[in-house]
Coordinates of C-alpha atoms and ligand atoms in Angstrom, one line a residue:
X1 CA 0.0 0.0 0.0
X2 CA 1.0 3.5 -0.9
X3 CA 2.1 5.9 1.8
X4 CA -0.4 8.8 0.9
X5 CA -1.5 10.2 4.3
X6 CA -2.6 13.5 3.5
X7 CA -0.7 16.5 5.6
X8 CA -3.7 18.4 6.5
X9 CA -2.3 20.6 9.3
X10 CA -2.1 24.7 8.6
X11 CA 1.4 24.5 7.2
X12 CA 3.6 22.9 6.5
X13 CA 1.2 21.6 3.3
X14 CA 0.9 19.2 0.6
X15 CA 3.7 20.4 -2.0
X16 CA 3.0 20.2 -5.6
X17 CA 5.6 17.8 -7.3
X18 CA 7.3 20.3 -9.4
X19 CA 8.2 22.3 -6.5
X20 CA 9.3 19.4 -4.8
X21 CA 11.5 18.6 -7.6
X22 CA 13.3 21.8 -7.8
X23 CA 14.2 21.3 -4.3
X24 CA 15.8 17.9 -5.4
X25 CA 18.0 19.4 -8.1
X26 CA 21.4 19.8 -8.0
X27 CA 22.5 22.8 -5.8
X28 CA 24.5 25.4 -8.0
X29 CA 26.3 28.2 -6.6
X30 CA 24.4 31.2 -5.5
X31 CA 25.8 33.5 -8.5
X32 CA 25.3 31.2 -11.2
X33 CA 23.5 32.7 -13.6
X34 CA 20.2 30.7 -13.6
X35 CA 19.8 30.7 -10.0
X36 CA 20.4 35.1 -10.6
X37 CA 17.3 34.8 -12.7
X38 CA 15.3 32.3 -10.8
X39 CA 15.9 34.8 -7.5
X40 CA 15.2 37.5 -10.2
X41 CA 12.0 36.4 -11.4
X42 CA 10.5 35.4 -8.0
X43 CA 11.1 39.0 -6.8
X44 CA 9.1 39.7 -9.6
X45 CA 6.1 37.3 -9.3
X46 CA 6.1 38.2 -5.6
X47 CA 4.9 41.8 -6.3
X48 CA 2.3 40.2 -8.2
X49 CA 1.0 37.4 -5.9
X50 CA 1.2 40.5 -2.8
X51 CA -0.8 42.2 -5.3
X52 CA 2.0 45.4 -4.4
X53 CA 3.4 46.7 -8.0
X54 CA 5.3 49.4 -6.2
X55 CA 6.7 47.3 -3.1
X56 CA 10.0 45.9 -2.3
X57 CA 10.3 41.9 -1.6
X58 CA 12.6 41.0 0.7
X59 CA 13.1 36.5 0.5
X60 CA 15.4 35.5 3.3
X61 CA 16.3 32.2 4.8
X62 CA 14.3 31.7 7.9
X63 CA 10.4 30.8 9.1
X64 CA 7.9 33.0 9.2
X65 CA 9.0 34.6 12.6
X66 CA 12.0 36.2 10.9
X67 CA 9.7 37.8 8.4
X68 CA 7.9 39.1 11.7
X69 CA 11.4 40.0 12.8
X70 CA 12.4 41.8 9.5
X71 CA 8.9 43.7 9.8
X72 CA 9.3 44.9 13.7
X73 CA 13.8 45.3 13.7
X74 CA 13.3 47.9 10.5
X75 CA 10.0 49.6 11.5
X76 CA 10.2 50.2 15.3
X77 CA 12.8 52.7 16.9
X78 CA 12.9 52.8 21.0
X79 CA 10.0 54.4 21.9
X80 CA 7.7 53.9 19.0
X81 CA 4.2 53.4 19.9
X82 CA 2.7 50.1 18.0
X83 CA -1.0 48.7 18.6
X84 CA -1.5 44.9 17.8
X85 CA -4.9 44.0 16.7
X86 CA -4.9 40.8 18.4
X87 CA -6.9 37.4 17.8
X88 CA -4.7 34.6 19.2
X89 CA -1.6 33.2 20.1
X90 CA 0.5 34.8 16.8
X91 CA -0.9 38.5 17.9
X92 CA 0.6 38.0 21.4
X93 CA 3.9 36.4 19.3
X94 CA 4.1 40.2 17.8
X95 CA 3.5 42.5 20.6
X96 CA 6.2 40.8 22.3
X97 CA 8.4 40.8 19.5
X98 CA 7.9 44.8 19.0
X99 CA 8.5 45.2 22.5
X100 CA 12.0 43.8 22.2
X101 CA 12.6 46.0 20.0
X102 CA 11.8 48.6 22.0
X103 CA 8.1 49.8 21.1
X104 CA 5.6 51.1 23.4
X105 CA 2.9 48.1 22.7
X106 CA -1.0 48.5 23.4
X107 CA -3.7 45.8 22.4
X108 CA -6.7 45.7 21.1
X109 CA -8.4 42.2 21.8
X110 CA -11.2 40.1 21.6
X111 CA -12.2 36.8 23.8
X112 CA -10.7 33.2 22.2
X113 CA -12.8 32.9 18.8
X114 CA -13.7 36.7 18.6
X115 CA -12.1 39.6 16.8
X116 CA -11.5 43.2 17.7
X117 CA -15.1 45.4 16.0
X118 CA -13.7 47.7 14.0
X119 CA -14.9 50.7 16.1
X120 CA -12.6 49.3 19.1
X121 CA -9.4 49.6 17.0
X122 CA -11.2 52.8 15.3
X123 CA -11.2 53.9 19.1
X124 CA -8.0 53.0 20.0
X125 CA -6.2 55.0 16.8
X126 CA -8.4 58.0 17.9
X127 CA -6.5 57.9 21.8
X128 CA -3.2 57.5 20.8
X129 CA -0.6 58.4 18.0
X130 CA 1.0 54.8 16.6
X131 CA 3.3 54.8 14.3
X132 CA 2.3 51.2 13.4
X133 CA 0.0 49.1 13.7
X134 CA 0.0 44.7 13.1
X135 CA -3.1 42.7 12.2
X136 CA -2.9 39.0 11.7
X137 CA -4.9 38.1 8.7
X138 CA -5.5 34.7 10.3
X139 CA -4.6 34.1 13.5
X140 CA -3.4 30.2 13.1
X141 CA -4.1 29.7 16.7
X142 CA -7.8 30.5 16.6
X143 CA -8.6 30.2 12.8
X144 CA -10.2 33.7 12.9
X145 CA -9.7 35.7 9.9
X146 CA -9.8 39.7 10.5
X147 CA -11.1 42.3 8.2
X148 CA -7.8 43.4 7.1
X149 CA -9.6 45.8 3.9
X150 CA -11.3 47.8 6.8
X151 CA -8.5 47.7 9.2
X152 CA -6.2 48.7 6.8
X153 CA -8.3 51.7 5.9
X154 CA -8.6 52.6 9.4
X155 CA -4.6 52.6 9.8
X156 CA -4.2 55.0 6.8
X157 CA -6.9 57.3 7.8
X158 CA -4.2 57.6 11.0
X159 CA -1.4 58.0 9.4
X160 CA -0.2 54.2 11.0
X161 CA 1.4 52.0 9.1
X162 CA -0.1 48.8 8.2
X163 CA 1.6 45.4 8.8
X164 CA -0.6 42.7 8.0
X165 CA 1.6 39.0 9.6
X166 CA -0.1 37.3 6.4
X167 CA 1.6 33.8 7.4
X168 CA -1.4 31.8 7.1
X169 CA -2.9 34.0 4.4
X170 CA -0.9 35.1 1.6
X171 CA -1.3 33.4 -1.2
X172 CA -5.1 31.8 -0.3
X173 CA -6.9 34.5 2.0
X174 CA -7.9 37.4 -0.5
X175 CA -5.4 40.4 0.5
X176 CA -4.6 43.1 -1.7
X177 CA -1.5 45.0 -0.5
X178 CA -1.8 48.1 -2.6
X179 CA -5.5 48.5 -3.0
X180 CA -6.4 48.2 0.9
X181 CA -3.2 50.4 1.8
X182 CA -1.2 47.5 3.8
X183 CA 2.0 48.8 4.0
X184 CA 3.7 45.1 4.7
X185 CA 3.0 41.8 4.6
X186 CA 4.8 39.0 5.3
X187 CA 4.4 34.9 5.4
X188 CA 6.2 32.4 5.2
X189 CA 7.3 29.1 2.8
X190 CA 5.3 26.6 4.0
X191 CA 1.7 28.0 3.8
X192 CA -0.1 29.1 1.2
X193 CA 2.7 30.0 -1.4
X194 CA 3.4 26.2 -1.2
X195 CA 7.3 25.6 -0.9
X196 CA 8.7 23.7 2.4
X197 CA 9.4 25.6 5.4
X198 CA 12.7 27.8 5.6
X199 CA 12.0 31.0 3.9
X200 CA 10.7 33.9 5.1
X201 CA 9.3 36.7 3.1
X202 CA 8.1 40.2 3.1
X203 CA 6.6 43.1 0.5
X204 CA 7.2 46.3 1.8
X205 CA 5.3 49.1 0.3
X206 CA 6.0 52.9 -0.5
X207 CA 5.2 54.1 3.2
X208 CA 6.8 51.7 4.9
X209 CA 10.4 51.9 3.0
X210 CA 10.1 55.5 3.5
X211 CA 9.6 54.8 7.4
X212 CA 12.5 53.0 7.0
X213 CA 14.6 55.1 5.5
X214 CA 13.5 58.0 8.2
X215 CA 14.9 55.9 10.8
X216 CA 17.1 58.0 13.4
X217 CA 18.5 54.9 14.9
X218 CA 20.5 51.7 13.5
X219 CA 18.5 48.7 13.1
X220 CA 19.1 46.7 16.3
X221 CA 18.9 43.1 14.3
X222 CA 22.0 42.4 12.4
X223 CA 20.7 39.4 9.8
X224 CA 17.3 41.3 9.4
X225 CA 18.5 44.8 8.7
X226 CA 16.4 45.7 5.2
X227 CA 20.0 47.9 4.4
X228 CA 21.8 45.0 4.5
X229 CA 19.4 42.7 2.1
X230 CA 18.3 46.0 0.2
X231 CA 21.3 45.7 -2.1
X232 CA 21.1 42.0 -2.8
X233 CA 17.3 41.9 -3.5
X234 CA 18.0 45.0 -5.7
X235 CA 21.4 42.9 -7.4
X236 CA 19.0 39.3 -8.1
X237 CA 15.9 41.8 -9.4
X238 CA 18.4 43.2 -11.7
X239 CA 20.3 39.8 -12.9
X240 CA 23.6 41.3 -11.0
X241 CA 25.5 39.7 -8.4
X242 CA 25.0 40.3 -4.7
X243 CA 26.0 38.5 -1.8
X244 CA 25.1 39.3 2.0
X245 CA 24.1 35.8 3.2
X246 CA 24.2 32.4 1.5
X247 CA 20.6 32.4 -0.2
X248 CA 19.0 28.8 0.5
X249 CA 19.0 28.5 -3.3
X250 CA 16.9 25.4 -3.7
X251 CA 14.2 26.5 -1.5
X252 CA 14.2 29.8 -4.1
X253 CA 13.9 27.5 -7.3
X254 CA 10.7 25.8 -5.6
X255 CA 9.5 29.5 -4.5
X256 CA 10.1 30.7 -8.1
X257 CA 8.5 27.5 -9.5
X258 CA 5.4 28.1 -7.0
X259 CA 4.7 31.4 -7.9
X260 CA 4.7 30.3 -11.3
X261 CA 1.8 28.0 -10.5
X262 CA -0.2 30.7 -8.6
X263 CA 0.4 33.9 -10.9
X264 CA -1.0 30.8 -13.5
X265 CA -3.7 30.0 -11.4
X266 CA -4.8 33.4 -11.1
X267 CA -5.3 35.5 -7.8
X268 CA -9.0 35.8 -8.2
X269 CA -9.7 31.8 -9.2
X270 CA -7.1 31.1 -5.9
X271 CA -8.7 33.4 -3.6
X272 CA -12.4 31.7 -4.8
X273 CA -11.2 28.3 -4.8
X274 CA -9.7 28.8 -1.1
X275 CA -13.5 30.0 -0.4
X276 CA -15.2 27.0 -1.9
X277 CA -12.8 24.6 0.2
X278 CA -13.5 26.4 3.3
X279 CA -17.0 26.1 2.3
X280 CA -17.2 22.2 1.8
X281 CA -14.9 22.1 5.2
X282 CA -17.5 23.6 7.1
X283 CA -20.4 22.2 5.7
X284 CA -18.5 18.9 6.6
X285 CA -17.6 19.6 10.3
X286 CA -20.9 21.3 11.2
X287 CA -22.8 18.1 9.5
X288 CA -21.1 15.9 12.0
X289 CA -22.2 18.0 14.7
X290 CA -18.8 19.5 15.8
X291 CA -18.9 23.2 16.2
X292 CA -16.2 25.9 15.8
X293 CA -13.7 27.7 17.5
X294 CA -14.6 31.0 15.2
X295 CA -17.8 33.1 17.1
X296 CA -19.1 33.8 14.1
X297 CA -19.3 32.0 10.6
X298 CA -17.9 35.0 9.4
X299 CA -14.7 35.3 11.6
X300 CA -13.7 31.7 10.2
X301 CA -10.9 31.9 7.9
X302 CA -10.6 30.0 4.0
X303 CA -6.7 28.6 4.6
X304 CA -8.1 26.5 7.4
X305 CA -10.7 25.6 10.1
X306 CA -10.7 25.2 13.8
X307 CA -13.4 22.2 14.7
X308 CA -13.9 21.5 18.2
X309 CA -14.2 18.0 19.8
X310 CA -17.2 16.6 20.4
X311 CA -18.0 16.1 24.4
X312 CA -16.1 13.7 26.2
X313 CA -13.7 13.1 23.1
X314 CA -9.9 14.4 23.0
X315 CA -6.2 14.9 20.9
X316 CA -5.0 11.7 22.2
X317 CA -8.2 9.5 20.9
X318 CA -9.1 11.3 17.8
X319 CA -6.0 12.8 16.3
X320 CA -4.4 9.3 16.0
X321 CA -7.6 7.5 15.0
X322 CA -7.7 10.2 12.3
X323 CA -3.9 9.8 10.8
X324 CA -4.6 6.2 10.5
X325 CA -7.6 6.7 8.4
X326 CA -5.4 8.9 6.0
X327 CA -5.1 12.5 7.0
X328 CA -2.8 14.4 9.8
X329 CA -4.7 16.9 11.1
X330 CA -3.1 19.6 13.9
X331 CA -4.1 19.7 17.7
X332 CA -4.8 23.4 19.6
X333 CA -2.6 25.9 19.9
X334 CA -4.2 29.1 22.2
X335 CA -3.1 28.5 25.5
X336 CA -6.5 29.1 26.7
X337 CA -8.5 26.1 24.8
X338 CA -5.4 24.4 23.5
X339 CA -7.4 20.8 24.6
X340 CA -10.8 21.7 22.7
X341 CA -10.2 22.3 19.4
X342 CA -7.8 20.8 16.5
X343 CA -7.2 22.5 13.3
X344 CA -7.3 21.3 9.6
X345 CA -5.1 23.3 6.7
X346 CA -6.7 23.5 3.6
X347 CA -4.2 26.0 1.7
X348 CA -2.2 25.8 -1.2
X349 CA -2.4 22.9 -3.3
X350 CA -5.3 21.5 -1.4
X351 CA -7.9 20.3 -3.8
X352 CA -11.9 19.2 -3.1
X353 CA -10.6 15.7 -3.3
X354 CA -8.4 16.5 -0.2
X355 CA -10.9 18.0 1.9
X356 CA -13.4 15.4 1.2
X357 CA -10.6 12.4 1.8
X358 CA -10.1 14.5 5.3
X359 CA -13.9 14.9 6.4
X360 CA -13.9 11.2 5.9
X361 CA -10.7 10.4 8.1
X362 CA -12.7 11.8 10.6
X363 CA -15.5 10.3 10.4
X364 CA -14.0 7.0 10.6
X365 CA -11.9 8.4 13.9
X366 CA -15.1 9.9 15.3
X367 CA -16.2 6.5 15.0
X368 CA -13.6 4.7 16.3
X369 CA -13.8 6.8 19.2
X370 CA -17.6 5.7 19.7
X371 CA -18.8 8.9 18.9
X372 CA -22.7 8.9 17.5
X373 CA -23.4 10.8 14.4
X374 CA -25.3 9.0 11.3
X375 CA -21.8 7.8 9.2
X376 CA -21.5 9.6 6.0
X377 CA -22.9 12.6 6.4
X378 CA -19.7 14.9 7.2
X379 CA -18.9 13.5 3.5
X380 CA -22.5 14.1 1.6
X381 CA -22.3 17.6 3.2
X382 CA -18.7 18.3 2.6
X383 CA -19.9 17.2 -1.2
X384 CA -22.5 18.9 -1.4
X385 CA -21.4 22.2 -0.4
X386 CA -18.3 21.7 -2.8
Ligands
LIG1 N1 2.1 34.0 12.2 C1 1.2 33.1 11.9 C2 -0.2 33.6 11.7 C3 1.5 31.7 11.8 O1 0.6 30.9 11.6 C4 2.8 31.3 12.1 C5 3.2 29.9 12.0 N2 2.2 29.0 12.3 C6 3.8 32.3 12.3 C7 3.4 33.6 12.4 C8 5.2 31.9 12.6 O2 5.7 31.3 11.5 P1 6.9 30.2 11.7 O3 6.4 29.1 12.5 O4 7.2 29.8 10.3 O5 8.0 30.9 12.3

């Protein structure tokens, strides 16, 4: 029997072969001249797939937290005042990485499953002068999406810059840097743009490299200084040589080959076709009689979704039950309900099939575990809705 257990958690994903195979080439040195035009070109696509024409990209070696660390070592000076829109575990992950940097950090937060109104953040703006502000698109921890289009427009009307951590977003979760006036955004590899985990990477917009470049103090993180990555992005985007830090040049012939397959896709059709799985997911998970970690059907984000165990039934029964019948899904993550909830990725290369083969897996584990529900409907539904 083929090994085909489906890797269902909310990244890393399922990788498309021919990223994959890039990864399994032969390594060639960093200044050859078709790894200059693969870096080249994925600079390119990148502004396309931010949806950013005017932005800088930044692709460094790292995970997702660097990309949170190039975002908060360039944009905060000591003293800065930041507010973090916050709906989980990866909100908290920010303030506390703006803080080392030195900023002044209020909240703005909402109870496990919930998300800040927009009048509360509208509120706190009004009090205080930030010079930035962060909004996790979807807060991994909680699957809650946020309204990053209003947000966004609330943070210009402020004069605050917009960082949106994008990490389980970009790429699936409709997000239009330039049009909504997000001044960053940042993910990482192993979500949505579908290439293995080790890459961090960032789009910087107009405001944002200007706040940059107003800086009165040196940047207080030596590998994530934008001056110091400024010249090489600016050397691969123009087919030169550059050389700060040893690029992790097979993981940039998958990203190059990736965005490939999403600029080919199409935003739109990948930003609807992330909807429709959501859609069959839900339909699945609610016919089985599981509800949600999200308050609100519309708080629940399209890259994944956040069931909740049934009564009496936990991580240590189900999970398992659930990988043996084909699919590894993810426990909980919030602190505060980490033992009443699992999550499920749906992102990236993720097809119907996929979502369909993963309601099933846990149907047969909710079975296993002697759960009651009538067998087979988390599948019709999950069909049907498809
Ligand atoms: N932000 C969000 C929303 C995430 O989901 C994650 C990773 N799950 C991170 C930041 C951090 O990324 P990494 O684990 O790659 O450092």
């Amino acid at each position: 029997m083929k090994d085909r257990t489906l890797l269902m958690i909310p990244g890393p994903i399922e990788f498309e072969p021919a990223v994959l195979a890039a990864l399994a080439a032969p390594t060639t040195s960093h200044i050859a001249p078709n790894f200059i035009e693969a870096f080249g070109q994925a600079l390119e696509r990148m502004r396309q797939v931010f949806l950013c024409p005017d932005g800088q990209p930044f692709v460094v070696a790292g995970s997702g937290t660097l990309a949170m660390d190039l975002a908060g070592a360039n944009l905060i000076e000591p003293g800065d005042k930041a507010l973090v829109v916050n709906t989980g575990y990866f909100g908290d992950r920010f303030g506390a990485l703006l803080e080392r940097y030195g900023a002044e950090v209020s909240q703005v937060r909402a109870p496990v499953g919930g998300r800040p109104s927009l009048d509360e953040v509208a509120a706190a703006l009004q009090q205080e002068k930030f010079k930035l502000m962060t909004i996790t698109h979807v807060d991994t921890s909680t699957g809650v999406i946020t309204d990053v289009k209003g947000l966004a427009a609330l943070g210009q009307q402020h004069g605050t810059l917009v960082v949106v951590d994008g990490v389980c977003s970009v790429a699936g979760e409709e997000l239009r840097m330039t049009d909504w006036g997000v001044d960053v955004a940042l993910t990482a590899s192993q979500k949505a743009i579908g290439v293995p985990p080790g890459l961090a990477l960032l789009v910087a917009g107009p405001r944002a490299m200007d706040a940059f470049r107003g800086r009165s103090t040196p940047v207080r993180n030596f590998y994530a200084d934008w001056s110091l990555w400024l010249p090489i992005m600016d050397a691969y985007e123009s087919r030169a040589i550059g050389y700060f830090g040893t690029p992790a040049v097979n993981l940039v012939w998958a990203l190059n080959v990736s965005l490939g397959q999403i600029l080919d896709e199409g935003m739109e059709a990948r930003f609807e076709r992330h909807q429709a799985l959501s859609r069959a997911c839900h339909a699945g998970i609610a016919a089985l009689g599981l509800g949600e970690v999200p308050v609100e059907p519309g708080f629940a984000a399209h890259t994944m979704t956040a069931p909740r165990y049934p009564e009496g039934i936990g991580a240590a029964d189900l999970l398992p039950r659930i990988t043996a019948a084909g699919a590894i899904l993810a426990g909980g993550l919030h602190p505060e309900i980490r033992a009443e909830y699992f999550r499920i990725g749906h992102m990236g290369a993720a097809r119907m099939g996929d979502v369909l083969a993963t309601i099933g897996a846990i149907e047969t584990g909710l079975a296993g575990c002697g759960y009651e529900f009538e067998r087979g409907a988390g599948v019709a539904a999950t069909a049907a809705a498809g």
